[in-house]
mmCIF file of C-alpha atoms and ligand atoms in Angstrom:
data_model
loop_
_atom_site.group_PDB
_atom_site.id
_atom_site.type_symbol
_atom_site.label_atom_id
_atom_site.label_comp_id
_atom_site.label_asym_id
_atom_site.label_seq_id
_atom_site.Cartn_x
_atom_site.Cartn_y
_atom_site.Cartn_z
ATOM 1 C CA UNK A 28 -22.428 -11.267 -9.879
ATOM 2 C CA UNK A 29 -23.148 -9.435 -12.901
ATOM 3 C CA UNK A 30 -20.281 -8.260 -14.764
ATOM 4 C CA UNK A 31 -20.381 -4.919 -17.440
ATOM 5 C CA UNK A 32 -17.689 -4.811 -19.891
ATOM 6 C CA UNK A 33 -16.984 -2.099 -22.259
ATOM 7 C CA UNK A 34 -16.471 -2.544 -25.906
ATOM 8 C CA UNK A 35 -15.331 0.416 -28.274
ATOM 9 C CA UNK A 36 -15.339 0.034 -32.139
ATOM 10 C CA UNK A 37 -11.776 0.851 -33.133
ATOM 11 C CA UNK A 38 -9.875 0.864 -36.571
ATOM 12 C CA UNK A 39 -8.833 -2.491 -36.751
ATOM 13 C CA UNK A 40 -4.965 -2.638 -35.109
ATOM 14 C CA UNK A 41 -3.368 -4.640 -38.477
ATOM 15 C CA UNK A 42 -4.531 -1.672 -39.973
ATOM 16 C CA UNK A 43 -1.755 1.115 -41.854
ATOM 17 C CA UNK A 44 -3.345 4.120 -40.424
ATOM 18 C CA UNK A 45 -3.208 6.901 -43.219
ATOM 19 C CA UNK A 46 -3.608 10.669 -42.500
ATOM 20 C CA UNK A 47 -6.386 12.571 -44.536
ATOM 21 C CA UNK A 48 -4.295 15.129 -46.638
ATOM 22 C CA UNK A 49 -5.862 18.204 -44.756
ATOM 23 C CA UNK A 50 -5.024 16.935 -41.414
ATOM 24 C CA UNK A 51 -8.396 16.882 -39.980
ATOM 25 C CA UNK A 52 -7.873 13.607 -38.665
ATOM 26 C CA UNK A 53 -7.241 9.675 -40.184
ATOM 27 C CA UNK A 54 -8.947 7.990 -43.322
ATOM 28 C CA UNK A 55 -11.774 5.774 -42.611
ATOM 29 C CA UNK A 56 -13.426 4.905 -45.205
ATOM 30 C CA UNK A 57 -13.000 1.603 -46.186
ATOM 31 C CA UNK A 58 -11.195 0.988 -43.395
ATOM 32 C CA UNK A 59 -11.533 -2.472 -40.920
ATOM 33 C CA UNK A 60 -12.611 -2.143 -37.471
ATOM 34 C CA UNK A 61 -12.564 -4.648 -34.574
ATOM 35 C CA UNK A 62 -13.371 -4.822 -31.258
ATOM 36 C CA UNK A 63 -10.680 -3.011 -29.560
ATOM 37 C CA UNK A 64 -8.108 -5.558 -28.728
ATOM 38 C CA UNK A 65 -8.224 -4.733 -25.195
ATOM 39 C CA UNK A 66 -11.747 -5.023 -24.609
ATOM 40 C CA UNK A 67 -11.817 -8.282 -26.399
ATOM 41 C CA UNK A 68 -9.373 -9.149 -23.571
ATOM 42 C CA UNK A 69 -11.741 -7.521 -21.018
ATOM 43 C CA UNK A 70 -14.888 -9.740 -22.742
ATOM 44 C CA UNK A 71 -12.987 -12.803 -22.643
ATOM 45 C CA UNK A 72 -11.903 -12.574 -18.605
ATOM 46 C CA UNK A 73 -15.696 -11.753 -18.008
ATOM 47 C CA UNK A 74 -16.665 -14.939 -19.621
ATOM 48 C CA UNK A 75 -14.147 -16.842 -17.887
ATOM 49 C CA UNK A 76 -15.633 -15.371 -14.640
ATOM 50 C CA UNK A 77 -18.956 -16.567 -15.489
ATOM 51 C CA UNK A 78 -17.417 -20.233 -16.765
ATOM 52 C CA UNK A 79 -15.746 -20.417 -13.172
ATOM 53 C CA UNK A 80 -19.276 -19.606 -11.648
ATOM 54 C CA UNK A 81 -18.238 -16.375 -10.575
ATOM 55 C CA UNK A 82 -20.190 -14.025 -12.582
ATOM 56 C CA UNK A 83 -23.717 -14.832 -13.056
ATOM 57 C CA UNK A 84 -24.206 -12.736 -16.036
ATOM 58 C CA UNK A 85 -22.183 -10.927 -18.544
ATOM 59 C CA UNK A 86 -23.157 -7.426 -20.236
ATOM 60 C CA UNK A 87 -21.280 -5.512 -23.554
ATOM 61 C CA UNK A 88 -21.954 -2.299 -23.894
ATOM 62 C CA UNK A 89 -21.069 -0.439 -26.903
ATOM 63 C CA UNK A 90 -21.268 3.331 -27.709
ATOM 64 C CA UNK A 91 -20.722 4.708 -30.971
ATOM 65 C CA UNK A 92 -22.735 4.245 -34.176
ATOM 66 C CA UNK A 93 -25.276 1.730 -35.614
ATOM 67 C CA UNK A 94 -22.241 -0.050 -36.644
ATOM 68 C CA UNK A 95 -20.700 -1.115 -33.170
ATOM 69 C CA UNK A 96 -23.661 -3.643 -33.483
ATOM 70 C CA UNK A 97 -21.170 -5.938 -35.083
ATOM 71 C CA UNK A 98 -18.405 -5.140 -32.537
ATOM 72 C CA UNK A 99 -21.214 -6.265 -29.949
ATOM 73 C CA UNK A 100 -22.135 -9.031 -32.134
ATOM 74 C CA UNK A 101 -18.287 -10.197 -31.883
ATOM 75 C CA UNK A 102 -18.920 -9.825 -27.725
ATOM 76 C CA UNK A 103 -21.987 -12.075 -28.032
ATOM 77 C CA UNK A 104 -20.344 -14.832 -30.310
ATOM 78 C CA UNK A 105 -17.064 -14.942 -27.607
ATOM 79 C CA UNK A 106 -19.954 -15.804 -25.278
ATOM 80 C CA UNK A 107 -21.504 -12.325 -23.039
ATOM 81 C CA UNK A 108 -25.076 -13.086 -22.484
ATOM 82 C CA UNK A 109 -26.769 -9.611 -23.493
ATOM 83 C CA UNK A 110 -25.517 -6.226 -25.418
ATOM 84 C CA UNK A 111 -26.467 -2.976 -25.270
ATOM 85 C CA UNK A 112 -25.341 0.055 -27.589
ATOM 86 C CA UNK A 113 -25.975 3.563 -26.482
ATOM 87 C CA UNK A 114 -26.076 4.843 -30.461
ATOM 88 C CA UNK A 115 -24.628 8.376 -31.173
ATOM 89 C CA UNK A 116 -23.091 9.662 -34.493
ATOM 90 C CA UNK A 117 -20.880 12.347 -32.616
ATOM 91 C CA UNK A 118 -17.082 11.783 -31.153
ATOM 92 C CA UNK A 119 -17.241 10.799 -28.264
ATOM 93 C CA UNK A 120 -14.154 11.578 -25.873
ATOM 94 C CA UNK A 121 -13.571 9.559 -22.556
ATOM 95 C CA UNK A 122 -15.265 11.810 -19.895
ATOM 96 C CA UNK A 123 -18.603 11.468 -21.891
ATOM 97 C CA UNK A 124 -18.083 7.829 -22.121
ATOM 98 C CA UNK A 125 -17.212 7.513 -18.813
ATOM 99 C CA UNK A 126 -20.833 9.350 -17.897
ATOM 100 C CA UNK A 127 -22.429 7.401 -20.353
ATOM 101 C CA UNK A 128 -21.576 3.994 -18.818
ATOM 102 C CA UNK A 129 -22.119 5.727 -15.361
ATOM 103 C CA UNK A 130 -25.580 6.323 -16.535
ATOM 104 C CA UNK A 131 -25.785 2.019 -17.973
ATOM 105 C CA UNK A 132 -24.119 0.831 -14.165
ATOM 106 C CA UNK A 133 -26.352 2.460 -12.240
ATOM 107 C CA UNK A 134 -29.262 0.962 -14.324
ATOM 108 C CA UNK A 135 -27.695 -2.323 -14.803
ATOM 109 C CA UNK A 136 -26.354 -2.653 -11.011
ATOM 110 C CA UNK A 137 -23.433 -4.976 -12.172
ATOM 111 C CA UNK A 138 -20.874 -5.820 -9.579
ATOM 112 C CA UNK A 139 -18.068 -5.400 -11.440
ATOM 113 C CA UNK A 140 -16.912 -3.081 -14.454
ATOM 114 C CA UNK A 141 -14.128 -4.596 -16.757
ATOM 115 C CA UNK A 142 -12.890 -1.882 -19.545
ATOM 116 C CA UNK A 143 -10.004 -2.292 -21.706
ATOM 117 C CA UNK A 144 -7.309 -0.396 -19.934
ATOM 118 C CA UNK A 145 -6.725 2.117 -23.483
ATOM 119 C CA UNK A 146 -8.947 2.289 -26.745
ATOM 120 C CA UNK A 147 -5.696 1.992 -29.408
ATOM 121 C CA UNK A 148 -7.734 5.323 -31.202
ATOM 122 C CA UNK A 149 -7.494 7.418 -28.861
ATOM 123 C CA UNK A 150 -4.813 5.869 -26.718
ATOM 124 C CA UNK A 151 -6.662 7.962 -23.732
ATOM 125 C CA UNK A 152 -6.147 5.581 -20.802
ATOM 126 C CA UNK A 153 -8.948 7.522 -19.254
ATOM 127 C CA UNK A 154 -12.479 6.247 -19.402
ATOM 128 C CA UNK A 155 -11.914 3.557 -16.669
ATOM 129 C CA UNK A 156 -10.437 6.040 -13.990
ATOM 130 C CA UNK A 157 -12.903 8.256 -14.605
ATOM 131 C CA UNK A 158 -15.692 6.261 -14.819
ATOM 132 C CA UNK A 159 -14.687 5.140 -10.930
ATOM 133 C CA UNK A 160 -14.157 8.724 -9.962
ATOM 134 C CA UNK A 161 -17.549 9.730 -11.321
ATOM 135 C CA UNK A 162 -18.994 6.413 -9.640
ATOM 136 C CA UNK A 163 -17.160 6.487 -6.416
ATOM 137 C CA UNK A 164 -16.222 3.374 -6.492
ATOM 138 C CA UNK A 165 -12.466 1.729 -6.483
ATOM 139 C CA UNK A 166 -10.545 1.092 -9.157
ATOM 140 C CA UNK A 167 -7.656 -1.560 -10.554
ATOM 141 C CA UNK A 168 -6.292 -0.675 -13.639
ATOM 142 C CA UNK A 169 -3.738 -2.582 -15.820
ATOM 143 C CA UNK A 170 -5.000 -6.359 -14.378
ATOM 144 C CA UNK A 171 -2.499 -9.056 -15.976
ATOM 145 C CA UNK A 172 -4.445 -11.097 -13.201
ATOM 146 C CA UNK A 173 -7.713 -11.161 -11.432
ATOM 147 C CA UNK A 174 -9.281 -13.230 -8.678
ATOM 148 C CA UNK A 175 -12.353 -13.051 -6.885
ATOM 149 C CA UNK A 176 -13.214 -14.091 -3.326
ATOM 150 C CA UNK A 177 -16.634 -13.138 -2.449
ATOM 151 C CA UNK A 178 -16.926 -9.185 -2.118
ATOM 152 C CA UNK A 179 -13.212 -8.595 -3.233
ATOM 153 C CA UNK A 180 -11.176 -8.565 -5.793
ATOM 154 C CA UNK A 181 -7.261 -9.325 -5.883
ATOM 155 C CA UNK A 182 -5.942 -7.311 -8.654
ATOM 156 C CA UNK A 183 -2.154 -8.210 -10.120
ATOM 157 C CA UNK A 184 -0.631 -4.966 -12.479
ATOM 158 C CA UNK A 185 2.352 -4.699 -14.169
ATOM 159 C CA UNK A 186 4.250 -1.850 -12.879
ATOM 160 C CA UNK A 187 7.722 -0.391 -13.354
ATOM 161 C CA UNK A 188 9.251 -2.137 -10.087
ATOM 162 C CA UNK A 189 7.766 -5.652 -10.917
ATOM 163 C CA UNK A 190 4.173 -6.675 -10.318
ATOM 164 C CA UNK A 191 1.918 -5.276 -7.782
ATOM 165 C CA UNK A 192 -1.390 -6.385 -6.585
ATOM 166 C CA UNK A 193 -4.079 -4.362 -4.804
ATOM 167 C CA UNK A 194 -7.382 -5.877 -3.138
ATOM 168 C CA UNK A 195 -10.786 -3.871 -4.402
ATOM 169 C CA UNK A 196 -13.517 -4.447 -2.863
ATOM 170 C CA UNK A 197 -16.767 -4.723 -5.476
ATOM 171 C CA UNK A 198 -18.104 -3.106 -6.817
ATOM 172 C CA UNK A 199 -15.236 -1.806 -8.265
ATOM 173 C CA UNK A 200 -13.582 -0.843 -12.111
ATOM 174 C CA UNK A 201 -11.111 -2.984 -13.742
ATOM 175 C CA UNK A 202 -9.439 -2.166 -16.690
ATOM 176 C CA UNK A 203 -7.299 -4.987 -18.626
ATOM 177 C CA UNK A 204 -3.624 -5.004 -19.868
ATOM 178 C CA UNK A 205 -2.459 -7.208 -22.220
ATOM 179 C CA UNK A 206 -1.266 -10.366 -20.293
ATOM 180 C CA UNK A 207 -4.528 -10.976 -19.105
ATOM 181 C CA UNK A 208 -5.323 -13.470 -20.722
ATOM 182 C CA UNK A 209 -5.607 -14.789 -24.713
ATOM 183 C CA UNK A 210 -8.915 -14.144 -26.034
ATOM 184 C CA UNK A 211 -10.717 -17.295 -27.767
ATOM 185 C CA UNK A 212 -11.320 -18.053 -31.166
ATOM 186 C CA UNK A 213 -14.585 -17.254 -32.409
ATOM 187 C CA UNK A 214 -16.177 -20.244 -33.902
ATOM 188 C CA UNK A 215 -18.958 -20.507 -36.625
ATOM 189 C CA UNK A 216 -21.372 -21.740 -34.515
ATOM 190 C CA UNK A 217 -21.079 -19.234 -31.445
ATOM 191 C CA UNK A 218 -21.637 -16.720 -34.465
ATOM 192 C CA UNK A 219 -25.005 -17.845 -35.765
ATOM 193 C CA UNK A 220 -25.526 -17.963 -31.958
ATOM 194 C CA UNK A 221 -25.138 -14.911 -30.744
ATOM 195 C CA UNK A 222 -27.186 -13.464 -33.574
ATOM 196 C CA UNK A 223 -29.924 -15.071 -31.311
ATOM 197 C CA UNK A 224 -28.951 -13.222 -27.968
ATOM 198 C CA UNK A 225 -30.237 -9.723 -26.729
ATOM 199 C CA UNK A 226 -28.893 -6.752 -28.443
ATOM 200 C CA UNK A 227 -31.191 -3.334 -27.057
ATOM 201 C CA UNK A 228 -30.353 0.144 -28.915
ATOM 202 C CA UNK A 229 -30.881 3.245 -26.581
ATOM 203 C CA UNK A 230 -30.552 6.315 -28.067
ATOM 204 C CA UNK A 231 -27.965 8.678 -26.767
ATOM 205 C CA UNK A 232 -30.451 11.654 -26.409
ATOM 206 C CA UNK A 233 -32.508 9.445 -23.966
ATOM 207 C CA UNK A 234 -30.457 8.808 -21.746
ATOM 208 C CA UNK A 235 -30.279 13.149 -20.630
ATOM 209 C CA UNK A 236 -26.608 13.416 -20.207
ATOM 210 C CA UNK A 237 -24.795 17.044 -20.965
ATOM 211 C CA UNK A 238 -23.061 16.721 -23.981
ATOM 212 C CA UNK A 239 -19.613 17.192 -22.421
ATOM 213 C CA UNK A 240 -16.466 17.438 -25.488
ATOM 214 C CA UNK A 241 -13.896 19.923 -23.685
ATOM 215 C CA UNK A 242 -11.250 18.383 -25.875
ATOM 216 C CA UNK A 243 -10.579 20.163 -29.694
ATOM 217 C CA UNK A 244 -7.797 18.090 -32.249
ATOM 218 C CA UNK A 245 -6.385 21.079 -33.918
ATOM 219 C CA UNK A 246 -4.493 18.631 -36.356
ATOM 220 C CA UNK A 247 -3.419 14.932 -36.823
ATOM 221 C CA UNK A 248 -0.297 14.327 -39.050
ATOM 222 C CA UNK A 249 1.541 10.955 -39.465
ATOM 223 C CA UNK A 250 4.507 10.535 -37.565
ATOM 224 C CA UNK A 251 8.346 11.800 -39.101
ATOM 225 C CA UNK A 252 9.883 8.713 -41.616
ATOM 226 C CA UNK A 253 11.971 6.614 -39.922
ATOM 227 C CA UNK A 254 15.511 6.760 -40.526
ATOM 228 C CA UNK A 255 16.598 2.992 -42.624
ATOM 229 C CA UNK A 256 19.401 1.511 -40.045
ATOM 230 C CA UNK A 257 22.891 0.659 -40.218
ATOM 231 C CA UNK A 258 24.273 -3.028 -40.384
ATOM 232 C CA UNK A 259 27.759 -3.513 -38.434
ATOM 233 C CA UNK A 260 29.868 -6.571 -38.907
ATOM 234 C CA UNK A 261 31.229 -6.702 -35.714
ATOM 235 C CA UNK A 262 30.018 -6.159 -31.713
ATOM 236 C CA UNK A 263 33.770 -3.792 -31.811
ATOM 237 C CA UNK A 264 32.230 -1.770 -34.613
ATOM 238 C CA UNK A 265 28.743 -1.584 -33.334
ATOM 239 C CA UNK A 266 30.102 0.097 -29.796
ATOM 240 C CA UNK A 267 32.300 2.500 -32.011
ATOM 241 C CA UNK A 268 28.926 3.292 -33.541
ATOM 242 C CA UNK A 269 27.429 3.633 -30.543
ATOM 243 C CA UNK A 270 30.568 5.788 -29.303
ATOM 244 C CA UNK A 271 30.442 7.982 -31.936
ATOM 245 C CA UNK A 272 26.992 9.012 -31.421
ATOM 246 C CA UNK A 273 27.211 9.721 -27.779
ATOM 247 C CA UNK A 274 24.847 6.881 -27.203
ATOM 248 C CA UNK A 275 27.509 4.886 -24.602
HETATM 249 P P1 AMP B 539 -9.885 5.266 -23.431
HETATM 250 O O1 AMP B 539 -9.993 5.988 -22.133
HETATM 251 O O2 AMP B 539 -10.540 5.994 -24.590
HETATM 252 O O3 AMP B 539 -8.461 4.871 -23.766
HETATM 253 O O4 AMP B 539 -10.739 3.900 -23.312
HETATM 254 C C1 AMP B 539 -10.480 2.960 -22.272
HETATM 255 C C2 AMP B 539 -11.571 1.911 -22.268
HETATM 256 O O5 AMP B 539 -12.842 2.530 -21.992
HETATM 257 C C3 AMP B 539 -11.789 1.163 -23.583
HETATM 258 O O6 AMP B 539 -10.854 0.100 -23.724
HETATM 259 C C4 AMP B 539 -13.217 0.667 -23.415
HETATM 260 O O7 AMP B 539 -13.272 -0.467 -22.589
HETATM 261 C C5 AMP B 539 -13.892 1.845 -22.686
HETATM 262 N N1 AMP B 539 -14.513 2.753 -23.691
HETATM 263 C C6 AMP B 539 -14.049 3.940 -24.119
HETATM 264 N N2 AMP B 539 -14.858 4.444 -25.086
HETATM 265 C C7 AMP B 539 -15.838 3.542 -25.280
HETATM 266 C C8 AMP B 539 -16.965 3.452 -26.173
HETATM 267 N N3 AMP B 539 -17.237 4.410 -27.069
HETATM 268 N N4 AMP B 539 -17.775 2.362 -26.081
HETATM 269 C C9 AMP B 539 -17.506 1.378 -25.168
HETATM 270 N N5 AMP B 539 -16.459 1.398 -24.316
HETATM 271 C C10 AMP B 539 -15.635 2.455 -24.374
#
């Protein structure tokens, strides 16, 4: 079973995101970016697939600019056996990446699809959905737990009422949520490793697909300071708090 897992290039999440002063979106220079955390959750349960002898072979895909060759790199060193980066220089919002990896499944065949269930950038929770819409193909999204027997997958998700699980059968998209799993350490070694494994660059343009951006940010601005809080000396003084601002 070959298993495709998406990996986005995001500013990294320790990160004190700072609004450029004309609002036309957040600083990044000199900025850190990671692997976005949930796709390093989505790498690592593909790798654990292939360690259980599940998955025979494990493909990150990347799409972005010539820097997401690290963020691939990172996929590599955790252990995924190839990487490919569709390069591009323009934003690209979740229906075009959803096309785009359309476009790498249907070369690439894989059996399964693991995404990160949100990129923390855009916070879209959309690429994975649509990506199995524009496939045809089922989808699980939010896995805290995934097994496979043969040509299904069982597929636990954290909803409201408690947890749920679903049966897919594969091919199908998954998309991760936090419980997953905990993704390894990356050791020295499996760095100087991976710098050995495939890493192919196709170039957006060749792939033929409709430049689709039907979404316009008008303006980004930080979020309103926060209040500092109150400290009561007493559980009877924190309810007449609580009383006296209509919040009980
Ligand atoms: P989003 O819909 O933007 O919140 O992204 C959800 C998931 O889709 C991410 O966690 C990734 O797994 C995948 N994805 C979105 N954009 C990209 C990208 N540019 N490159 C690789 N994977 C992506």
């Amino acid at each position: 079973m070959k298993v495709l897992v998406g990996v986005k290039r995001v500013v990294d999440f320790n990160t004190r995101i700072q609004v450029k002063s004309d609002g036309s979106g957040v600083q990044t220079d000199g900025v850190k970016f990671s692997m976005n955390p949930f796709d390093e959750i989505a790498v690592e349960e593909a790798i654990r697939l292939k360690e259980a002898g599940l998955a025979t072979e494990v493909i990150a895909v990347s799409i972005g600019g010539d820097k997401n060759q690290d963020t691939l790199r990172s996929a590599l060193a955790m252990g995924a056996d190839s990487a490919l980066l569709v390069k591009t220089d323009d934003e690209i919002q979740p229906l075009m990446a959803a096309k785009i990896l359309k476009n790498l499944v249907e070369q690439q065949q894989p059996k399964l699809v693991l995404l990160g269930k949100q990129a923390i950038d855009d916070d879209a929770n959309q690429t994975p959905q649509m990506l199995a819409g524009l496939l045809g193909w089922p989808q699980a999204t939010f896995a805290s737990k995934l097994e496979i027997d043969g040509d299904t997958a069982a597929v636990t998700r954290e909803v409201d009422a408690g947890l749920e699980t679903l049966s897919v059968d594969l091919p199908a998209v998954v998309s991760s949520d936090l419980r997953l799993n905990e993704p390894r350490y990356i050791k020295l070694p499996d760095i100087m490793k991976a710098k050995r494994k495939p890493l192919e660059v196709i170039d957006l343009a060749d792939l033929n697909i409709a430049a689709s951006a039907s979404i316009a940010t008008l303006k980004t601005s930080a979020p309103p300071q926060r209040q500092a809080g109150i400290k009561v000396e007493s559980s009877e003084a924190l309810v007449a708090e609580l009383k006296a601002r209509n919040l009980v």
